[in-house]
């Protein structure tokens, strides 16, 4: 009898422990766009899934040992910035002048601290510079030459020549975009919808209940020199508050005009919408109704995750509070 009571007591303690275990969660994206099975070789698909898994590993290792959501999102983003397969860091798209201008932002929800950089050209990990702006300057955003000059004052920021970001497939995309642009102009038509994909983002919930979000991108192929997209704009492509965090990917001008990342979290806060309903409403209805397209990843303080997109695909991955994880690319994957 005493033995049975003891076993019951142990079982009760174990269940309580599992319930008390602080929740952590991580969600990442590697961009949305025209991503279809017919466009992706088996080899590329495998490599992209492996990269997404490495990014999840990097972020989740930090969360699993009680680390900060801020560190987790930075670590996940840096893995994707170093991969030539995503439009961030190495492998960033080319602008109309044949160079690279990189945008990034990071935000910590519980403190509402944020840092961002726009149009940087020699910083290997723009997300690291965005974080330095947040932690070592009185500002939220630095752009262009000023951001580069700030990077000069931070020895930890690794610098590379602009050509280091070059990849052959991005050069071909620029040539294609410029040829399309000419054709459209000859017909007197406006430029076609952007063909982008590869911007990277991460949102994490740590064991302290804090949320952080981060986004890094090369922007859009053939963008004008000096163009800044939504990714580094707090509230447009990146947002975190105490209850909710978002990173977006898509046609940036529409994300800016609709304050997409903030709108998703505001719907949760003010209307009491569930995260899924809020994210789907904004990404699947508001953005397309305005003429834009793209996707977003979102996460709330309970560890709920949403990954809506209105394009044919979005590179994405997640680790839920119960430890289940996955990566997905196409629309028909769960
Ligand atoms: N949102 C990014 C931008 O407009 C592009 C993307 O997500 O692929 O700069």
mmCIF file with all atom_site columns, N, CA and C and ligand atoms in Angstrom, residues 29 31-32 87 103 195-200 215 217-220 223 227-232 237 248-253 255, ligand 1:
data_model
loop_
_atom_site.group_PDB
_atom_site.id
_atom_site.type_symbol
_atom_site.label_atom_id
_atom_site.label_alt_id
_atom_site.label_comp_id
_atom_site.label_asym_id
_atom_site.label_entity_id
_atom_site.label_seq_id
_atom_site.pdbx_PDB_ins_code
_atom_site.Cartn_x
_atom_site.Cartn_y
_atom_site.Cartn_z
_atom_site.occupancy
_atom_site.B_iso_or_equiv
_atom_site.pdbx_formal_charge
_atom_site.auth_seq_id
_atom_site.auth_comp_id
_atom_site.auth_asym_id
_atom_site.auth_atom_id
_atom_site.pdbx_PDB_model_num
ATOM   1   N N  . UNK A 1 29  ? 11.466 32.089 -40.820 1.00 0.00 ? 29  UNK A N  1
ATOM   2   C CA . UNK A 1 29  ? 11.138 32.009 -42.247 1.00 0.00 ? 29  UNK A CA 1
ATOM   3   C C  . UNK A 1 29  ? 12.371 32.336 -43.069 1.00 0.00 ? 29  UNK A C  1
ATOM   4   N N  . UNK A 1 31  ? 11.701 33.419 -46.321 1.00 0.00 ? 31  UNK A N  1
ATOM   5   C CA . UNK A 1 31  ? 11.121 34.172 -47.415 1.00 0.00 ? 31  UNK A CA 1
ATOM   6   C C  . UNK A 1 31  ? 9.932  33.502 -48.063 1.00 0.00 ? 31  UNK A C  1
ATOM   7   N N  . UNK A 1 32  ? 9.056  34.347 -48.621 1.00 0.00 ? 32  UNK A N  1
ATOM   8   C CA . UNK A 1 32  ? 7.871  33.852 -49.344 1.00 0.00 ? 32  UNK A CA 1
ATOM   9   C C  . UNK A 1 32  ? 8.008  34.255 -50.801 1.00 0.00 ? 32  UNK A C  1
ATOM   10  N N  . UNK A 1 87  ? 17.900 35.326 -49.306 1.00 0.00 ? 87  UNK A N  1
ATOM   11  C CA . UNK A 1 87  ? 18.125 36.722 -49.677 1.00 0.00 ? 87  UNK A CA 1
ATOM   12  C C  . UNK A 1 87  ? 18.419 37.554 -48.429 1.00 0.00 ? 87  UNK A C  1
ATOM   13  N N  . UNK A 1 103 ? 19.172 45.326 -45.325 1.00 0.00 ? 103 UNK A N  1
ATOM   14  C CA . UNK A 1 103 ? 18.331 45.897 -44.266 1.00 0.00 ? 103 UNK A CA 1
ATOM   15  C C  . UNK A 1 103 ? 18.119 44.846 -43.174 1.00 0.00 ? 103 UNK A C  1
ATOM   16  N N  . UNK A 1 195 ? 9.350  39.546 -57.832 1.00 0.00 ? 195 UNK A N  1
ATOM   17  C CA . UNK A 1 195 ? 9.649  38.122 -57.607 1.00 0.00 ? 195 UNK A CA 1
ATOM   18  C C  . UNK A 1 195 ? 10.768 38.102 -56.584 1.00 0.00 ? 195 UNK A C  1
ATOM   19  N N  . UNK A 1 196 ? 10.400 37.864 -55.378 1.00 0.00 ? 196 UNK A N  1
ATOM   20  C CA . UNK A 1 196 ? 11.382 37.857 -54.311 1.00 0.00 ? 196 UNK A CA 1
ATOM   21  C C  . UNK A 1 196 ? 11.227 36.553 -53.594 1.00 0.00 ? 196 UNK A C  1
ATOM   22  N N  . UNK A 1 197 ? 12.090 36.198 -52.808 1.00 0.00 ? 197 UNK A N  1
ATOM   23  C CA . UNK A 1 197 ? 12.002 35.170 -51.808 1.00 0.00 ? 197 UNK A CA 1
ATOM   24  C C  . UNK A 1 197 ? 13.363 35.031 -51.201 1.00 0.00 ? 197 UNK A C  1
ATOM   25  N N  . UNK A 1 198 ? 13.400 34.749 -49.935 1.00 0.00 ? 198 UNK A N  1
ATOM   26  C CA . UNK A 1 198 ? 14.690 34.571 -49.308 1.00 0.00 ? 198 UNK A CA 1
ATOM   27  C C  . UNK A 1 198 ? 14.973 35.488 -48.132 1.00 0.00 ? 198 UNK A C  1
ATOM   28  N N  . UNK A 1 199 ? 14.186 36.560 -47.968 1.00 0.00 ? 199 UNK A N  1
ATOM   29  C CA . UNK A 1 199 ? 14.327 37.358 -46.739 1.00 0.00 ? 199 UNK A CA 1
ATOM   30  C C  . UNK A 1 199 ? 14.228 36.391 -45.562 1.00 0.00 ? 199 UNK A C  1
ATOM   31  N N  . UNK A 1 200 ? 14.994 36.630 -44.501 1.00 0.00 ? 200 UNK A N  1
ATOM   32  C CA . UNK A 1 200 ? 14.929 35.697 -43.381 1.00 0.00 ? 200 UNK A CA 1
ATOM   33  C C  . UNK A 1 200 ? 14.378 36.390 -42.133 1.00 0.00 ? 200 UNK A C  1
ATOM   34  N N  . UNK A 1 215 ? 14.473 40.351 -38.425 1.00 0.00 ? 215 UNK A N  1
ATOM   35  C CA . UNK A 1 215 ? 14.340 40.146 -39.867 1.00 0.00 ? 215 UNK A CA 1
ATOM   36  C C  . UNK A 1 215 ? 15.600 40.682 -40.553 1.00 0.00 ? 215 UNK A C  1
ATOM   37  N N  . UNK A 1 217 ? 17.403 41.143 -44.683 1.00 0.00 ? 217 UNK A N  1
ATOM   38  C CA . UNK A 1 217 ? 17.088 40.985 -46.116 1.00 0.00 ? 217 UNK A CA 1
ATOM   39  C C  . UNK A 1 217 ? 18.035 41.768 -47.011 1.00 0.00 ? 217 UNK A C  1
ATOM   40  N N  . UNK A 1 218 ? 18.090 41.324 -48.261 1.00 0.00 ? 218 UNK A N  1
ATOM   41  C CA . UNK A 1 218 ? 18.736 42.115 -49.304 1.00 0.00 ? 218 UNK A CA 1
ATOM   42  C C  . UNK A 1 218 ? 17.714 42.992 -50.020 1.00 0.00 ? 218 UNK A C  1
ATOM   43  N N  . UNK A 1 219 ? 16.443 42.862 -49.629 1.00 0.00 ? 219 UNK A N  1
ATOM   44  C CA . UNK A 1 219 ? 15.382 43.676 -50.238 1.00 0.00 ? 219 UNK A CA 1
ATOM   45  C C  . UNK A 1 219 ? 14.824 43.015 -51.480 1.00 0.00 ? 219 UNK A C  1
ATOM   46  N N  . UNK A 1 220 ? 14.524 43.807 -52.494 1.00 0.00 ? 220 UNK A N  1
ATOM   47  C CA . UNK A 1 220 ? 13.930 43.259 -53.712 1.00 0.00 ? 220 UNK A CA 1
ATOM   48  C C  . UNK A 1 220 ? 14.872 43.433 -54.899 1.00 0.00 ? 220 UNK A C  1
ATOM   49  N N  . UNK A 1 223 ? 15.848 46.705 -57.074 1.00 0.00 ? 223 UNK A N  1
ATOM   50  C CA . UNK A 1 223 ? 15.330 47.880 -56.353 1.00 0.00 ? 223 UNK A CA 1
ATOM   51  C C  . UNK A 1 223 ? 16.199 49.092 -56.676 1.00 0.00 ? 223 UNK A C  1
ATOM   52  N N  . UNK A 1 227 ? 16.598 52.431 -51.889 1.00 0.00 ? 227 UNK A N  1
ATOM   53  C CA . UNK A 1 227 ? 15.262 51.946 -51.479 1.00 0.00 ? 227 UNK A CA 1
ATOM   54  C C  . UNK A 1 227 ? 15.352 51.171 -50.154 1.00 0.00 ? 227 UNK A C  1
ATOM   55  N N  . UNK A 1 228 ? 14.470 51.481 -49.254 1.00 0.00 ? 228 UNK A N  1
ATOM   56  C CA . UNK A 1 228 ? 14.406 50.752 -47.989 1.00 0.00 ? 228 UNK A CA 1
ATOM   57  C C  . UNK A 1 228 ? 13.067 50.032 -47.927 1.00 0.00 ? 228 UNK A C  1
ATOM   58  N N  . UNK A 1 229 ? 13.100 48.746 -47.607 1.00 0.00 ? 229 UNK A N  1
ATOM   59  C CA . UNK A 1 229 ? 11.872 47.952 -47.544 1.00 0.00 ? 229 UNK A CA 1
ATOM   60  C C  . UNK A 1 229 ? 11.270 47.945 -46.151 1.00 0.00 ? 229 UNK A C  1
ATOM   61  N N  . UNK A 1 230 ? 10.389 47.003 -45.922 1.00 0.00 ? 230 UNK A N  1
ATOM   62  C CA . UNK A 1 230 ? 9.672  46.917 -44.647 1.00 0.00 ? 230 UNK A CA 1
ATOM   63  C C  . UNK A 1 230 ? 10.489 46.262 -43.544 1.00 0.00 ? 230 UNK A C  1
ATOM   64  N N  . UNK A 1 231 ? 11.443 45.395 -43.940 1.00 0.00 ? 231 UNK A N  1
ATOM   65  C CA . UNK A 1 231 ? 12.115 44.554 -42.937 1.00 0.00 ? 231 UNK A CA 1
ATOM   66  C C  . UNK A 1 231 ? 12.720 45.336 -41.780 1.00 0.00 ? 231 UNK A C  1
ATOM   67  N N  . UNK A 1 232 ? 13.433 46.476 -42.058 1.00 0.00 ? 232 UNK A N  1
ATOM   68  C CA . UNK A 1 232 ? 14.054 47.192 -40.934 1.00 0.00 ? 232 UNK A CA 1
ATOM   69  C C  . UNK A 1 232 ? 13.110 48.190 -40.267 1.00 0.00 ? 232 UNK A C  1
ATOM   70  N N  . UNK A 1 237 ? 7.816  45.378 -41.035 1.00 0.00 ? 237 UNK A N  1
ATOM   71  C CA . UNK A 1 237 ? 8.309  44.013 -41.275 1.00 0.00 ? 237 UNK A CA 1
ATOM   72  C C  . UNK A 1 237 ? 8.746  43.301 -40.012 1.00 0.00 ? 237 UNK A C  1
ATOM   73  N N  . UNK A 1 248 ? 7.929  39.665 -41.115 1.00 0.00 ? 248 UNK A N  1
ATOM   74  C CA . UNK A 1 248 ? 7.240  39.543 -42.396 1.00 0.00 ? 248 UNK A CA 1
ATOM   75  C C  . UNK A 1 248 ? 8.189  39.289 -43.537 1.00 0.00 ? 248 UNK A C  1
ATOM   76  N N  . UNK A 1 249 ? 7.625  38.863 -44.642 1.00 0.00 ? 249 UNK A N  1
ATOM   77  C CA . UNK A 1 249 ? 8.366  38.724 -45.891 1.00 0.00 ? 249 UNK A CA 1
ATOM   78  C C  . UNK A 1 249 ? 7.397  38.928 -47.043 1.00 0.00 ? 249 UNK A C  1
ATOM   79  N N  . UNK A 1 250 ? 7.791  39.730 -48.009 1.00 0.00 ? 250 UNK A N  1
ATOM   80  C CA . UNK A 1 250 ? 6.893  39.964 -49.135 1.00 0.00 ? 250 UNK A CA 1
ATOM   81  C C  . UNK A 1 250 ? 7.202  41.300 -49.773 1.00 0.00 ? 250 UNK A C  1
ATOM   82  N N  . UNK A 1 251 ? 6.271  41.793 -50.511 1.00 0.00 ? 251 UNK A N  1
ATOM   83  C CA . UNK A 1 251 ? 6.445  43.061 -51.231 1.00 0.00 ? 251 UNK A CA 1
ATOM   84  C C  . UNK A 1 251 ? 6.397  44.181 -50.198 1.00 0.00 ? 251 UNK A C  1
ATOM   85  N N  . UNK A 1 252 ? 7.591  44.672 -49.855 1.00 0.00 ? 252 UNK A N  1
ATOM   86  C CA . UNK A 1 252 ? 7.764  45.521 -48.680 1.00 0.00 ? 252 UNK A CA 1
ATOM   87  C C  . UNK A 1 252 ? 6.926  46.774 -48.644 1.00 0.00 ? 252 UNK A C  1
ATOM   88  N N  . UNK A 1 253 ? 6.715  47.395 -49.816 1.00 0.00 ? 253 UNK A N  1
ATOM   89  C CA . UNK A 1 253 ? 5.971  48.653 -49.829 1.00 0.00 ? 253 UNK A CA 1
ATOM   90  C C  . UNK A 1 253 ? 4.573  48.448 -49.216 1.00 0.00 ? 253 UNK A C  1
ATOM   91  N N  . UNK A 1 255 ? 3.774  46.130 -47.030 1.00 0.00 ? 255 UNK A N  1
ATOM   92  C CA . UNK A 1 255 ? 3.917  45.847 -45.597 1.00 0.00 ? 255 UNK A CA 1
ATOM   93  C C  . UNK A 1 255 ? 4.112  47.144 -44.806 1.00 0.00 ? 255 UNK A C  1
HETATM 94  N N1 . LIG B 2 .   ? 10.076 42.364 -47.610 1.00 0.00 ? 1   LIG B N1 1
HETATM 95  C C1 . LIG B 2 .   ? 11.343 42.473 -48.293 1.00 0.00 ? 1   LIG B C1 1
HETATM 96  C C2 . LIG B 2 .   ? 11.473 43.853 -48.856 1.00 0.00 ? 1   LIG B C2 1
HETATM 97  O O1 . LIG B 2 .   ? 10.517 44.376 -49.407 1.00 0.00 ? 1   LIG B O1 1
HETATM 98  C C3 . LIG B 2 .   ? 11.513 41.473 -49.397 1.00 0.00 ? 1   LIG B C3 1
HETATM 99  C C4 . LIG B 2 .   ? 11.185 40.045 -49.024 1.00 0.00 ? 1   LIG B C4 1
HETATM 100 O O2 . LIG B 2 .   ? 10.586 39.768 -48.019 1.00 0.00 ? 1   LIG B O2 1
HETATM 101 O O3 . LIG B 2 .   ? 11.587 39.157 -49.784 1.00 0.00 ? 1   LIG B O3 1
HETATM 102 O O4 . LIG B 2 .   ? 12.538 44.398 -48.804 1.00 0.00 ? 1   LIG B O4 1
#
